[in-house]
XYZ file of C-alpha atoms in Angstrom:
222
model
C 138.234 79.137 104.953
C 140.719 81.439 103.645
C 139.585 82.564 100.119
C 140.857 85.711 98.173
C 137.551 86.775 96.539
C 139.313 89.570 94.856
C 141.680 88.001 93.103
C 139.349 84.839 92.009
C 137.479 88.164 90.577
C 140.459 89.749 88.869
C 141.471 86.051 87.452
C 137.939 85.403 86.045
C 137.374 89.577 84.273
C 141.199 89.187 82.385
C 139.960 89.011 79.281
C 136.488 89.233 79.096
C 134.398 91.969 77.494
C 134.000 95.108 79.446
C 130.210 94.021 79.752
C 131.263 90.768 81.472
C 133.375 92.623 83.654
C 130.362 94.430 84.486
C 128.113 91.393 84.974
C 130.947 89.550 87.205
C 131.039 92.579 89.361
C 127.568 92.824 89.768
C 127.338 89.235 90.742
C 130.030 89.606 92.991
C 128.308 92.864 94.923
C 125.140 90.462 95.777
C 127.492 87.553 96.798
C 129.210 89.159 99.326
C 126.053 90.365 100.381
C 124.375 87.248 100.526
C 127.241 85.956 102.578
C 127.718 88.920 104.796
C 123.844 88.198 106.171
C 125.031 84.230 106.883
C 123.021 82.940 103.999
C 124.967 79.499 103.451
C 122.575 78.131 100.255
C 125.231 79.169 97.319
C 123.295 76.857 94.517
C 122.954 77.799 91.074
C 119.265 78.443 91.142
C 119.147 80.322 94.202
C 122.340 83.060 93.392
C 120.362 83.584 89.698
C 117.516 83.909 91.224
C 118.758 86.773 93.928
C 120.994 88.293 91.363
C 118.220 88.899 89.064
C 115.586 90.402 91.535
C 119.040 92.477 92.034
C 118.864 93.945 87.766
C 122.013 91.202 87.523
C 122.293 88.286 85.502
C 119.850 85.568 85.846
C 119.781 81.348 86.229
C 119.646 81.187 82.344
C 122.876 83.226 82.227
C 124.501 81.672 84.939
C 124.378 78.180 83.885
C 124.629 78.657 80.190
C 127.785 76.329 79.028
C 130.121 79.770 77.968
C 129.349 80.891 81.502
C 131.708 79.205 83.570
C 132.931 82.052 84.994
C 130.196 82.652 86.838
C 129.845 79.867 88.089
C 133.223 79.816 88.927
C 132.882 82.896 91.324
C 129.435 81.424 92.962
C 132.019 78.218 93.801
C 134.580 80.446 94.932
C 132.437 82.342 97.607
C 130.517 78.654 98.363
C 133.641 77.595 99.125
C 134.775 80.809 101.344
C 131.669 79.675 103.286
C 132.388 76.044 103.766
C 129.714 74.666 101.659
C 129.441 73.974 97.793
C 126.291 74.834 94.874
C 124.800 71.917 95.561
C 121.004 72.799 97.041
C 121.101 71.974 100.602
C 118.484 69.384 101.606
C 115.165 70.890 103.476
C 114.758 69.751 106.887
C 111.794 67.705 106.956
C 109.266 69.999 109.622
C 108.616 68.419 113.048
C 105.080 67.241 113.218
C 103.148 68.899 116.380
C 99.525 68.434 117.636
C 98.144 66.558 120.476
C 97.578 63.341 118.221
C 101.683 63.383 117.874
C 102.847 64.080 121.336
C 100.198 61.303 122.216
C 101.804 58.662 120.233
C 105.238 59.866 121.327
C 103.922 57.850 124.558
C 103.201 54.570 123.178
C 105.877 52.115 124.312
C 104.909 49.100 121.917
C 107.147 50.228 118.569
C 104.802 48.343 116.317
C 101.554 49.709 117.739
C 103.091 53.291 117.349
C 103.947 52.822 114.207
C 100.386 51.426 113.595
C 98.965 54.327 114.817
C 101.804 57.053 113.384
C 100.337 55.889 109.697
C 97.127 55.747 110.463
C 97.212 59.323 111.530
C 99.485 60.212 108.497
C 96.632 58.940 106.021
C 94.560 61.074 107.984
C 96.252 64.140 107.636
C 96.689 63.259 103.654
C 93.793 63.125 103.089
C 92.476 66.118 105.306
C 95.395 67.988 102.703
C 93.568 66.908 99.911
C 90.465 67.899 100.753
C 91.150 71.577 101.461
C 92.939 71.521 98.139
C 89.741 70.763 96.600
C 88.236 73.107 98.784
C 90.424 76.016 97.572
C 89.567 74.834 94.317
C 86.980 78.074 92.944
C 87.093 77.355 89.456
C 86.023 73.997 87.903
C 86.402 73.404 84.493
C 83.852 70.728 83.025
C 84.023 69.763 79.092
C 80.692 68.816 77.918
C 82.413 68.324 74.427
C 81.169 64.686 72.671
C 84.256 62.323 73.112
C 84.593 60.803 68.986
C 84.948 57.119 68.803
C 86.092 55.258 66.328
C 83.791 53.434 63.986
C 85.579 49.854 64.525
C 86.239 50.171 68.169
C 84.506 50.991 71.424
C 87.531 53.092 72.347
C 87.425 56.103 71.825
C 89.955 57.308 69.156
C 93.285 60.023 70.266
C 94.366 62.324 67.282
C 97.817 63.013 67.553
C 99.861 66.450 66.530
C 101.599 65.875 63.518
C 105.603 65.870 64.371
C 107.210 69.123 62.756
C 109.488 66.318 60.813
C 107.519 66.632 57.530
C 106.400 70.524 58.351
C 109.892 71.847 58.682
C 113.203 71.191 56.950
C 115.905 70.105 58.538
C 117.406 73.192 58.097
C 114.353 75.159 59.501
C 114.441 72.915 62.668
C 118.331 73.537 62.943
C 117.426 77.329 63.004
C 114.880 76.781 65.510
C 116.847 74.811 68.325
C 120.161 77.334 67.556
C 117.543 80.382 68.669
C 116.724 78.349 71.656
C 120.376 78.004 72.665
C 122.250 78.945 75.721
C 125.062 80.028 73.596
C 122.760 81.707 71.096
C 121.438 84.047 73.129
C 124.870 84.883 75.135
C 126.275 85.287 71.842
C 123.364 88.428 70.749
C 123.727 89.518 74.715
C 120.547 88.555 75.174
C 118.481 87.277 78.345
C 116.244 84.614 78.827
C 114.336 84.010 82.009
C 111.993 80.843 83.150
C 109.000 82.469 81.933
C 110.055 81.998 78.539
C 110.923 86.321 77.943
C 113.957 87.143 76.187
C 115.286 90.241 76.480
C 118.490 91.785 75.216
C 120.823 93.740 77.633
C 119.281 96.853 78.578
C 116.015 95.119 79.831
C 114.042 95.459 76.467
C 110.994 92.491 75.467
C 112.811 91.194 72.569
C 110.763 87.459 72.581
C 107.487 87.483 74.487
C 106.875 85.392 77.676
C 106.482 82.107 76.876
C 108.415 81.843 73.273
C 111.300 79.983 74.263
C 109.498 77.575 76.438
C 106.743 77.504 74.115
C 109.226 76.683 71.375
C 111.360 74.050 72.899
C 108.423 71.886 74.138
C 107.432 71.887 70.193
C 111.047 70.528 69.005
C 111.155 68.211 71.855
C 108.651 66.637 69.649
C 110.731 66.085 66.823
C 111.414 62.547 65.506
C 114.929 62.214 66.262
């Protein structure tokens, strides 16, 4: 398909701040690259997560709502090769072994199918058990389990909601510093671990703030 990258590029930098510029160029670079070695999976997750190993922007950046740009350009070369963002479906692997190839020769379809998920449990739960034999480090906890004093259940003690810690003012603060638009807005970087840092690569928020922080307001009583 007949796509002029460059000027989809020049169209998306008018405008935009000279680090933008930068970051659309950047993303550009390992675009071209990506299609130049016949990689065809264009999605958002994928591209953010190349373009980061590659010091670009990453996955936060790209999909953040102000971002469209980006986005834009990662549709633009999806496009150029015939496919969209979407994350192509996995083809499901081929099973192999002699127990396969020997019910490929049944004739009867329902005693092959019979037998097909009677093997299939079989290999479950032959999975399972070498997960549980990978499994070095068992955790018991000998601590007493409380029950309550007019049931034979025992009794669950819930965290308090922050409604009735926080103001509502205090837990506007809170979700604004876990925004996309937030952090674009200070130039700042988050990644899926939870890290921010700001634009040239410093620890501003520690691995495992943001995430941290959003599964505590995703407790609050809306």
């Amino acid at each position: 398909m007949t796509i002029d990258i460059e000027s989809v590029l020049d169209t998306l930098k008018d405008g935009k701040t000279p680090k933008t510029q930068r970051s659309l160029e950047g993303l550009n670079t390992v675009l071209k690259d990506y299609f130049d070695a016949g990689k065809r999976d264009f999605s958002i997750t994928t591209i953010g997560r190349i373009s980061e190993e590659n010091g670009g922007i990453g996955y936060q950046s790209i999909r953040a709502t102000a971002n469209k740009h980006y986005r834009d350009l990662i549709e633009a070369w999806a496009a150029k090769a015939q496919t969209t963002t979407k994350k192509p479906p996995s083809s499901p692997a081929k099973k192999s072994g002699q127990d396969y190839q020997l019910l490929e020769r049944i004739d009867d379809t329902a005693v092959r199918a019979l037998f097909g998920q009677i093997i299939r449990e079989r290999d479950r739960y032959k999975s399972e058990a070498n997960m549980l034999k990978n499994q070095t480090k068992i955790i018991i906890d000998k601590r007493p389990t409380t029950f309550a004093e007019s049931s034979s259940e025992a009794s669950v003690e819930l965290l308090p909601s922050l409604k009735g810690v926080c103001t509502d003012n205090e837990i506007k603060a809170l979700r604004t510093v876990c925004s996309d638009e937030w952090l674009e807005k200070l130039d700042f970087n988050a990644n899926d671990l939870g890290q921010v840092k700001d634009e040239y690569g410093t620890e501003i928020l520690p691995r495992g703030f943001l995430t941290g922080l959003r599964k505590l307001l995703g407790e609050v009583d809306e």
